Amino acid sequence: MQTLCEQLQEAGRLGGSFFFKRGHNTCGNAKVLFATLGYQLALHRHDLRGPISQSVETDPSVVGKSLDVQLRNLILEPCQLTRGMSPSALLIDGLDECDGHNIQREILHLMGSTANKHHLALRILVASRPEPHIWETFKEESLLGVADSTNIEQSFKDVWTYLRDEFSRIHREHLTAMQHIPTPWPAPEILRKLVQNSSGYFVYAATIIKFVDDEYSWPSKQLDIVVQKMIPHDSESPFATLDQLYMEILSRVPARYRPSLCNILCTITHYPEVFSVQDIDVLLGLELGTVKLIIRPLHSVLKIPALSGDLLGVHHASFLDFLKDETRSLGFYIGSAEHKAGVGHSILKVLAYTFDNPWKNLADLGLCWYV
């Protein structure tokens, strides 16, 4: 989506863009969506700058009002005043990462109503994971005639191409480990089985590649682990193959670290990209460096920073969904209110602790405002 934004920007066709990010104070908040898009329209379109500015001057509180009022006052009415304008694109990425299913539906309903009632030179592109409530909303009558849905992620051919090229790269770059492994690697039947198990979704393929491409392991042995653990493709659960892969990756952490691992995953799940590796060491009362030691086998699912002071996150939101669903993650489940309360309790303990240097308490306040 970022590449598309840049291409539209270069072509002079971009009206505005908004990238939702789960758990983020601003980027996860739908209340600023249309205010942000209206502001960007005013920046990108000189013919809309005056009408949008006038709308804000008339009612400065408009940016804090309901979504439908923001949409009407900051986008629809200004666009109606400039009939004959050339088309512009509004891009909304990660709708499924916006806080709350109801507000996700409301955004789609508002855009559907806009397209039905107003013939404006605006093209709206929404990118989202195919969550059931989002699919159901797109099938409603108000959106049927004005929205086209395309599954750009589910493509067996593209997954096959991606896996083939990435395995070729791994074979080439891991020269010492792979010099005695003949090509093509893996064998065509193994590649076909991996593609079939992916169900056409890139997240499965990308996670496999990250797992196999571990600089501290033999790629061929890593791939053997994946193949040996693969379950039949005809499982009733649409997440079965991905879940099996996640379980196998998590099981690479030694059992003696399992309690600490679950506490670490709980912190990452409920506060994604909020704390650094070093922060989590402090929060959980662990010796500095322990978190990085425990999560080292998880580079294929976690964004593990090179520096301990940088933020820790996940590669794909599907891993967070997996951890929050007890029927899928089993012993690694950390989605209950008790789990989240445990993290909050750890943060409060850090605040309450009496350090020899009282300024250390103030420094730790930066960790604790998220509670």
GROMACS .gro file of C-alpha atoms in nm, residues 19 21 76 86 90 139 155 165 209 229 233 243 252 261 268 313 319 351 355:
model
   19
   19PHE     CA    1  -0.264   0.358   0.782
   21LYS     CA    2  -0.209   0.034   1.338
   76LEU     CA    3  -1.821   1.565   0.081
   86SER     CA    4  -1.014   1.541  -1.166
   90LEU     CA    5  -0.820   0.802  -0.082
  139LYS     CA    6  -2.212  -0.809   0.113
  155SER     CA    7  -0.295  -1.639  -0.468
  165ASP     CA    8   1.258  -1.737  -0.541
  209ILE     CA    9   1.092  -1.839   0.489
  229LYS     CA   10   0.518  -3.113   1.118
  233HIS     CA   11  -0.452  -2.966   0.416
  243ASP     CA   12  -0.138  -2.256   1.379
  252ARG     CA   13   1.180  -2.413   1.979
  261LEU     CA   14   0.810  -1.683   2.752
  268ILE     CA   15   0.402  -0.798   2.348
  313GLY     CA   16   0.699  -0.614   1.787
  319PHE     CA   17   0.035  -1.406   1.539
  351LEU     CA   18   0.667   0.235   3.966
  355PHE     CA   19   1.551   0.296   4.395
   0.00000   0.00000   0.00000
